[in-house]
mmCIF file of C-alpha atoms in Angstrom:
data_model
loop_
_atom_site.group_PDB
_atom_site.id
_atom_site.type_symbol
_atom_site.label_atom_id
_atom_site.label_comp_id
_atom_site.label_asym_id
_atom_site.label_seq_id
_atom_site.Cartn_x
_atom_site.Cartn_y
_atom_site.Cartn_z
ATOM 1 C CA UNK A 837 -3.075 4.003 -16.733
ATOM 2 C CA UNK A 838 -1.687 1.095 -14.475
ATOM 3 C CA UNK A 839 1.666 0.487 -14.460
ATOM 4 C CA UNK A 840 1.514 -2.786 -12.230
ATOM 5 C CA UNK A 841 -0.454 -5.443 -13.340
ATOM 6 C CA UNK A 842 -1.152 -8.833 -10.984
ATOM 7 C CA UNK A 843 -2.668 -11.892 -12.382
ATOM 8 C CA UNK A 844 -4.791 -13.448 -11.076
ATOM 9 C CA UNK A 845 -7.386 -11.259 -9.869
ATOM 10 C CA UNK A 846 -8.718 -13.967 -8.231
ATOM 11 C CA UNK A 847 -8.111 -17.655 -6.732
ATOM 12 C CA UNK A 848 -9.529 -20.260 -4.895
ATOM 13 C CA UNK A 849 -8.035 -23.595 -4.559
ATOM 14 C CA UNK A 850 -7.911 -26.501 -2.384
ATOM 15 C CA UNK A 851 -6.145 -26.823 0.780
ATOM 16 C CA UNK A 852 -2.487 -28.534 0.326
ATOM 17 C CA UNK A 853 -2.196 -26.920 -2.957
ATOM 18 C CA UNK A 854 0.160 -24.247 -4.285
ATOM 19 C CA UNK A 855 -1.037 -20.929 -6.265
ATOM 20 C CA UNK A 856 1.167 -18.693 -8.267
ATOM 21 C CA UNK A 857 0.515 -15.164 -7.899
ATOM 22 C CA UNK A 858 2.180 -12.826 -10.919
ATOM 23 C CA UNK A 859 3.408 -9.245 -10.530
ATOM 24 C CA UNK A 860 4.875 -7.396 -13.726
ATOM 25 C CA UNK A 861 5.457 -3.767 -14.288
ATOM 26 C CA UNK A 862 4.414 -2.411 -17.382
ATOM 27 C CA UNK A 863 6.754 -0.488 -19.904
ATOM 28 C CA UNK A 864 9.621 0.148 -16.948
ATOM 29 C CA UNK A 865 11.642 -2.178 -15.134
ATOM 30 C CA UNK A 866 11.524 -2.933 -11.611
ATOM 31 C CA UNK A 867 14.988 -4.036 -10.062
ATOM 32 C CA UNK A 868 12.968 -3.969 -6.420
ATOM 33 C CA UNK A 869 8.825 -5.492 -5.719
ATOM 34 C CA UNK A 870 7.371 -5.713 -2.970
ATOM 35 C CA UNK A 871 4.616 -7.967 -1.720
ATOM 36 C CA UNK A 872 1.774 -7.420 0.735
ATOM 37 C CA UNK A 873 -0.700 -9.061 2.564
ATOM 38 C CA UNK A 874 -3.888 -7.397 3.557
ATOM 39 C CA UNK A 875 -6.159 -9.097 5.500
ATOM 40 C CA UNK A 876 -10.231 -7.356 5.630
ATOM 41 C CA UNK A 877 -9.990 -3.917 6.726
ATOM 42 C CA UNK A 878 -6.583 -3.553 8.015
ATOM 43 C CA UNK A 879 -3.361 -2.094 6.298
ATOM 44 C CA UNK A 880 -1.089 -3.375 3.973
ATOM 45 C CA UNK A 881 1.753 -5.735 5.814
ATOM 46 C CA UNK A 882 4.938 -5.946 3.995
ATOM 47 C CA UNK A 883 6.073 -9.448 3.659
ATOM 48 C CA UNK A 884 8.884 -9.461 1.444
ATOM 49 C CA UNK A 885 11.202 -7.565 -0.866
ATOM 50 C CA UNK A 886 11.576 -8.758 -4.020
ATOM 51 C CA UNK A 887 15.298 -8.829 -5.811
ATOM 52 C CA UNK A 888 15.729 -9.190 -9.355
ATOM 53 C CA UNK A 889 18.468 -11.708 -10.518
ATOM 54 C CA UNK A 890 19.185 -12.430 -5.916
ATOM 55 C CA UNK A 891 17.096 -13.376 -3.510
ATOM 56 C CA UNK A 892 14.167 -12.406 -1.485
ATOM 57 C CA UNK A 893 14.414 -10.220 1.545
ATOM 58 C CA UNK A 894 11.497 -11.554 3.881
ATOM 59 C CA UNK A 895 10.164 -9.642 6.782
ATOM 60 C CA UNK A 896 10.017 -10.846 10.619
ATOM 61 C CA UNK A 897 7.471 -13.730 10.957
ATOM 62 C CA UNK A 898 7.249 -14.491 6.860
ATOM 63 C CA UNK A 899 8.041 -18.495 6.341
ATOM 64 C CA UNK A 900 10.065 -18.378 3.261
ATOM 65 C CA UNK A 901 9.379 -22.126 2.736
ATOM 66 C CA UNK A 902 5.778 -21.359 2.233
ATOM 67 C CA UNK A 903 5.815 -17.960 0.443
ATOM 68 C CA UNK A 904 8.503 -18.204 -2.455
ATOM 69 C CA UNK A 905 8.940 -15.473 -4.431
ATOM 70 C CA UNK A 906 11.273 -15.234 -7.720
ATOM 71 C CA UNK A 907 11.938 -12.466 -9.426
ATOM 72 C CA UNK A 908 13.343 -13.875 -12.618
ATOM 73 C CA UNK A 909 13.344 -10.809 -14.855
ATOM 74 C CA UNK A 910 13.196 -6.875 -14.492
ATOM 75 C CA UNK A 911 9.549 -6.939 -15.180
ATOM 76 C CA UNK A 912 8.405 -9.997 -13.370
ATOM 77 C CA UNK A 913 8.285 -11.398 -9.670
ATOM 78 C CA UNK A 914 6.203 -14.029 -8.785
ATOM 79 C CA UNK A 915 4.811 -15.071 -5.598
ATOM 80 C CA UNK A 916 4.443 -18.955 -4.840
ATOM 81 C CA UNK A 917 2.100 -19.470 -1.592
ATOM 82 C CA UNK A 918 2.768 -23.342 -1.103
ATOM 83 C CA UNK A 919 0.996 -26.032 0.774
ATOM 84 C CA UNK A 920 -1.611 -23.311 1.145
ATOM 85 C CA UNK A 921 -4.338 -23.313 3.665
ATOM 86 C CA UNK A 922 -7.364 -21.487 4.348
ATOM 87 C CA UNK A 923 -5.846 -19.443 7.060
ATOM 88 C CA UNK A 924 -3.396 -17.969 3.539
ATOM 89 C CA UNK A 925 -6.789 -17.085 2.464
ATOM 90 C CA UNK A 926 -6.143 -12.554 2.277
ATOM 91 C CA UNK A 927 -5.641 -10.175 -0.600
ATOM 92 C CA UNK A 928 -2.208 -10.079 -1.847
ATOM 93 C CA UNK A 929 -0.967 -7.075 -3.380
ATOM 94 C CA UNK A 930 2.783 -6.411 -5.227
ATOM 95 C CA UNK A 931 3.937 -2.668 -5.617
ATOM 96 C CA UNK A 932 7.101 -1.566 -7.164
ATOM 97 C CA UNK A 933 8.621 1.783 -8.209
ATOM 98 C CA UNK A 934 9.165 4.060 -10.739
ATOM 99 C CA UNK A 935 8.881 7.610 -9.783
ATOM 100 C CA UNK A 936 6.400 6.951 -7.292
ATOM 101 C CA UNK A 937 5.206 3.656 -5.643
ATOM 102 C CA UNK A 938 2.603 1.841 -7.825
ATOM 103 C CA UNK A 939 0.271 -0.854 -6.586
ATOM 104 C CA UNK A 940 -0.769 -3.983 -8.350
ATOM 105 C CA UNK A 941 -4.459 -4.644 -8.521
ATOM 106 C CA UNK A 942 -4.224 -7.444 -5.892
ATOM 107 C CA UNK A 943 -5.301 -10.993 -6.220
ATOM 108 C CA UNK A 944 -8.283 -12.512 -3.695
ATOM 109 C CA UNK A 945 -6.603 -16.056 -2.449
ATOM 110 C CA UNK A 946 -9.637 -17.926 -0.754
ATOM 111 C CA UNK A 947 -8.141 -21.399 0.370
ATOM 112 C CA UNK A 948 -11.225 -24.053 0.871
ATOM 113 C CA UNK B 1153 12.890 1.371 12.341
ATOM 114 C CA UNK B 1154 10.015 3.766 11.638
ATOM 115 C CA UNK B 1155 6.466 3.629 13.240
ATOM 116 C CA UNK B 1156 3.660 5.544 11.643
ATOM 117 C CA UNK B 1157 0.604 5.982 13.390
ATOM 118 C CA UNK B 1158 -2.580 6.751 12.219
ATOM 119 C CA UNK B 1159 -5.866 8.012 13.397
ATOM 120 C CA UNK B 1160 -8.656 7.956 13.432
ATOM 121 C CA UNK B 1161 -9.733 4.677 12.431
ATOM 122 C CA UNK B 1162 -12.998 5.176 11.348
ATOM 123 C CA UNK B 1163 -14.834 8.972 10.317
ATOM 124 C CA UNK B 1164 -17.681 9.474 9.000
ATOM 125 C CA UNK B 1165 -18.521 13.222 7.596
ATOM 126 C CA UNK B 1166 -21.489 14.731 5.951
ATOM 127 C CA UNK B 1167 -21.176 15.320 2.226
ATOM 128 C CA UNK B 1168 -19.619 18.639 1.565
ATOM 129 C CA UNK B 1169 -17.703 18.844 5.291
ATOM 130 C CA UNK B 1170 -14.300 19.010 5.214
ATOM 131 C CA UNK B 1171 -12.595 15.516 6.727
ATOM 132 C CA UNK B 1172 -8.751 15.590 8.260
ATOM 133 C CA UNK B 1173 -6.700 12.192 8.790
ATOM 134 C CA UNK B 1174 -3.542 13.180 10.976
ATOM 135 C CA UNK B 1175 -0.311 10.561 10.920
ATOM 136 C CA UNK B 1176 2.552 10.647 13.192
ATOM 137 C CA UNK B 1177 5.922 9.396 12.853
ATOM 138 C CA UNK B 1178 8.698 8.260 14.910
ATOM 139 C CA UNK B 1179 12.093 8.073 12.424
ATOM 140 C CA UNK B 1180 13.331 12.201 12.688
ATOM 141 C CA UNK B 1181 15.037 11.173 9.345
ATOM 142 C CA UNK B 1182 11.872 10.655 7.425
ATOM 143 C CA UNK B 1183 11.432 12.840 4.394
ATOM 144 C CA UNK B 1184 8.974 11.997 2.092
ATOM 145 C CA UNK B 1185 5.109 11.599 3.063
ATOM 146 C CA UNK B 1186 2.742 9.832 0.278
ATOM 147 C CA UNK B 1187 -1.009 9.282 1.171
ATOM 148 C CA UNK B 1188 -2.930 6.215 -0.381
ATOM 149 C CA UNK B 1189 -6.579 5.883 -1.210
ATOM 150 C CA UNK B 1190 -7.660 2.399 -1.401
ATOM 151 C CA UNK B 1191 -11.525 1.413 -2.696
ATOM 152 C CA UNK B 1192 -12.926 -1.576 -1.567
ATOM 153 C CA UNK B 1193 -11.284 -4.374 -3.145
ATOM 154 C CA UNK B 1194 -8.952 -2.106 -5.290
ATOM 155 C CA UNK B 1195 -5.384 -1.269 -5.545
ATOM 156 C CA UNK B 1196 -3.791 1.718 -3.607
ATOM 157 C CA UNK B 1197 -3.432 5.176 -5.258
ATOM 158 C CA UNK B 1198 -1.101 7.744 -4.544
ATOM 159 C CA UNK B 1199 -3.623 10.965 -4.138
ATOM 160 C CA UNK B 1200 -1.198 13.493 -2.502
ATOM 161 C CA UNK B 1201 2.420 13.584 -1.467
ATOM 162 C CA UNK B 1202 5.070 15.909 0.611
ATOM 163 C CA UNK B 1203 8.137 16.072 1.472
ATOM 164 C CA UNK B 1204 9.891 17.118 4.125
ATOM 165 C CA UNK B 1205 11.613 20.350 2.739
ATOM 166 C CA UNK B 1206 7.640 21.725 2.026
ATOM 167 C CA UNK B 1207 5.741 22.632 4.863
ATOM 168 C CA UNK B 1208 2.143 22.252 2.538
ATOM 169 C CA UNK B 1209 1.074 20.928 -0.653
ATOM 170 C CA UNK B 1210 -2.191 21.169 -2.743
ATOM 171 C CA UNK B 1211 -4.143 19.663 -5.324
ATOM 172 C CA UNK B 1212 -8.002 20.972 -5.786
ATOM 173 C CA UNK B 1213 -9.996 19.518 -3.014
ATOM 174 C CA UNK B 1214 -6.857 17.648 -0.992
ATOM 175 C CA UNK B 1215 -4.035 18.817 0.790
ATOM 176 C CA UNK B 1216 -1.156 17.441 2.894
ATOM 177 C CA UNK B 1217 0.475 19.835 6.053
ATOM 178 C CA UNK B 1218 3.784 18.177 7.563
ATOM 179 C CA UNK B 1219 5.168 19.785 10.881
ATOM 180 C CA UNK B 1220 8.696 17.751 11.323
ATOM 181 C CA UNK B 1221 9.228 19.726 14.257
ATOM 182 C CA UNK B 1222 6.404 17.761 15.682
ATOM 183 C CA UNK B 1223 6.439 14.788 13.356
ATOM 184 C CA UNK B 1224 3.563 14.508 12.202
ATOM 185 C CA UNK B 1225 1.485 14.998 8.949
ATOM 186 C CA UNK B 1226 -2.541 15.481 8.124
ATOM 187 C CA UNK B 1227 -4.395 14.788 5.294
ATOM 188 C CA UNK B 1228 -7.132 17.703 4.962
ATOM 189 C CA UNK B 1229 -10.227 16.982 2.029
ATOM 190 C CA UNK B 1230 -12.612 19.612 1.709
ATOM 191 C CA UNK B 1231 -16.289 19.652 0.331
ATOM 192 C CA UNK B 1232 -16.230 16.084 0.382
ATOM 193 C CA UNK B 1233 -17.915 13.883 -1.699
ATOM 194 C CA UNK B 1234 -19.500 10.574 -1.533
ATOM 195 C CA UNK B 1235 -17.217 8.884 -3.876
ATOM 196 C CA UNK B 1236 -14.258 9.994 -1.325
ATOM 197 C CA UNK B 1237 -15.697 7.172 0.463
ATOM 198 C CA UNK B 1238 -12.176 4.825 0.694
ATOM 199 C CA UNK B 1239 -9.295 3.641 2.847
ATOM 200 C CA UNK B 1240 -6.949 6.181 3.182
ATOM 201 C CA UNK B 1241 -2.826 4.881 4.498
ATOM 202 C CA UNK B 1242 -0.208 7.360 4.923
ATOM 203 C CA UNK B 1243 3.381 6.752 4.663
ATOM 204 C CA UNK B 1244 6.690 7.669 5.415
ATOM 205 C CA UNK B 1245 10.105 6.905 3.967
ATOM 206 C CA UNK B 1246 14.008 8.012 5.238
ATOM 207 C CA UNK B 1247 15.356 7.642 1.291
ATOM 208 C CA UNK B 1248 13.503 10.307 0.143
ATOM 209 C CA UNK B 1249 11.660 7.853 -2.320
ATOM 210 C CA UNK B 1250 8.998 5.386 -2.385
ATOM 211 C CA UNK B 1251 11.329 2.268 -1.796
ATOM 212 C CA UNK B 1252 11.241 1.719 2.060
ATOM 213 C CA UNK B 1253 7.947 3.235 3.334
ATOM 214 C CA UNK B 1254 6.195 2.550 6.431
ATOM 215 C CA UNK B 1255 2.473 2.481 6.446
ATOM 216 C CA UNK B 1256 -0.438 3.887 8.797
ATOM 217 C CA UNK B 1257 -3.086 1.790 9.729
ATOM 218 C CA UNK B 1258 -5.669 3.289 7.413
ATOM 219 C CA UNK B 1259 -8.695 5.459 8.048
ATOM 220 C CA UNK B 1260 -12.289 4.348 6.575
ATOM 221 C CA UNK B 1261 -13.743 7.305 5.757
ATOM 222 C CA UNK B 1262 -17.542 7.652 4.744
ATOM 223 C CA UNK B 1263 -19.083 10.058 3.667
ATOM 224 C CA UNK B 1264 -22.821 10.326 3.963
ATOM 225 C CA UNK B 1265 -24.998 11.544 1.346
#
C-alpha cells in the first residue's frame, strides 16, 4: 500500500492566492522530504529538501519567498506556494524514504 | 554533481517485443540505480533496482544491467504488454540509498496493441 500520502489531489485557485500542499508518511517517520515539480511530460525537478524540526534546503533557481515549506513534525511537511500564479500551475509531488524512495500521489495546482 | 542521461525519449514497441531504456551517468561514485514507472497523472513506482556491487538483477518480465566500467545502466522489459504503457525515470545516487538521487529525463514508452 502507499506509504506517502499528499492532500490535495487537486487545486485550483485564483491568482494572488496561496495553496497549501500536504505531504505525510504513513506509519514511519520521515526526518528528510523532498518536493518536486513536474511540469507535462518532463521529469521530476527537485526543488527543495525538506528538514524536520530546521529549515528547508532549496535548489538553484527555487524562490523560497514563494515556495515555503515546513516540516513541523516527523510525519508531516507542507508546501506553501504563495502569491501563486498561473505560470505555478504543474503537478507537485513530495517523496521521502524509508527503505526505498516513496512518492506521494501528487497534487494538480491549476492557477486561473 | 551527478548528471544522468536518458534515452530515448519516446519508443514505441509492438505488444509482446522486448523494449530497452539505457541511462548514463557521470558521478564514478554512484552506487545505487532505482528505475521509476510513472502512469499518467500518477505517482512514481520503484519497479526495479541495482546496485553497483551486482552486475544484473531480475524480476519476471524486467531487468536492470549496470556496466560501471562504462557508466551506464539499461532497463530491459520483455514480452511487453500494453499496460507497460508509462513514464519510465532512472536514477542514480553516491550514498548508496534513495536520499540524494539524480533523475533521467524519462522515456514514454507505448506499447501498441
Amino acid at each position: 500500500g502507499a506509504v506517502v500520502s499528499q492532500h490535495p489531489s487537486r487545486v485550483i485557485c485564483k491568482s494572488g492566492t496561496s495553496v497549501k500542499i500536504e505531504c505525510r508518511s504513513l506509519d514511519f517517520q520521515a526526518t528528510t522530504m523532498f518536493w518536486y515539480r513536474q511540469f507535462p511530460k518532463q521529469s521530476l525537478m527537485l526543488m527543495a529538501t525538506s528538514n524536520e524540526g530546521s529549515k528547508a534546503t532549496y535548489e538553484q533557481g527555487v524562490e523560497k519567498d514563494k515556495f515555503l515549506i515546513n516540516h513541523a513534525s516527523l510525519t508531516l511537511s507542507t508546501l506553501t506556494v504563495t502569491s501563486a500564479h498561473p505560470e505555478d500551475s504543474s503537478f507537485y509531488i513530495c517523496s521521502a524514504v524509508r527503505d526505498k524512495r516513496y512518492f506521494g500521489p501528487g497534487t494538480r495546482l491549476t492557477v486561473l | 554533481g551527478e548528471n544522468v542521461e536518458q534515452h530515448p525519449s519516446t519508443l514505441s514497441v509492438q505488444e509482446g517485443d522486448s523494449a530497452v531504456i539505457k541511462c548514463t551517468y557521470s558521478d564514478s561514485a554512484s552506487n545505487y540505480f532505482p528505475w521509476y514507472k510513472q502512469e499518467l497523472g500518477k505517482r512514481p513506482q520503484l519497479i526495479i533496482d541495482i546496485r553497483s556491487n551486482v552486475g544484473e538483477k531480475k524480476d519476471q518480465r524486467i531487468a536492470v544491467t549496470l556496466n560501471k566500467t562504462a557508466k551506464h545502466f539499461s532497463l530491459h522489459i520483455t514480452e511487453t504488454q500494453p499496460e507497460d504503457s508509462a513514464v519510465y525515470f532512472c536514477a542514480a545516487s553516491t550514498d548508496g540509498s534513495a536520499r540524494q538521487l539524480t533523475f533521467g529525463s524519462g522515456t514514454q514508452l507505448t506499447v501498441l496493441p
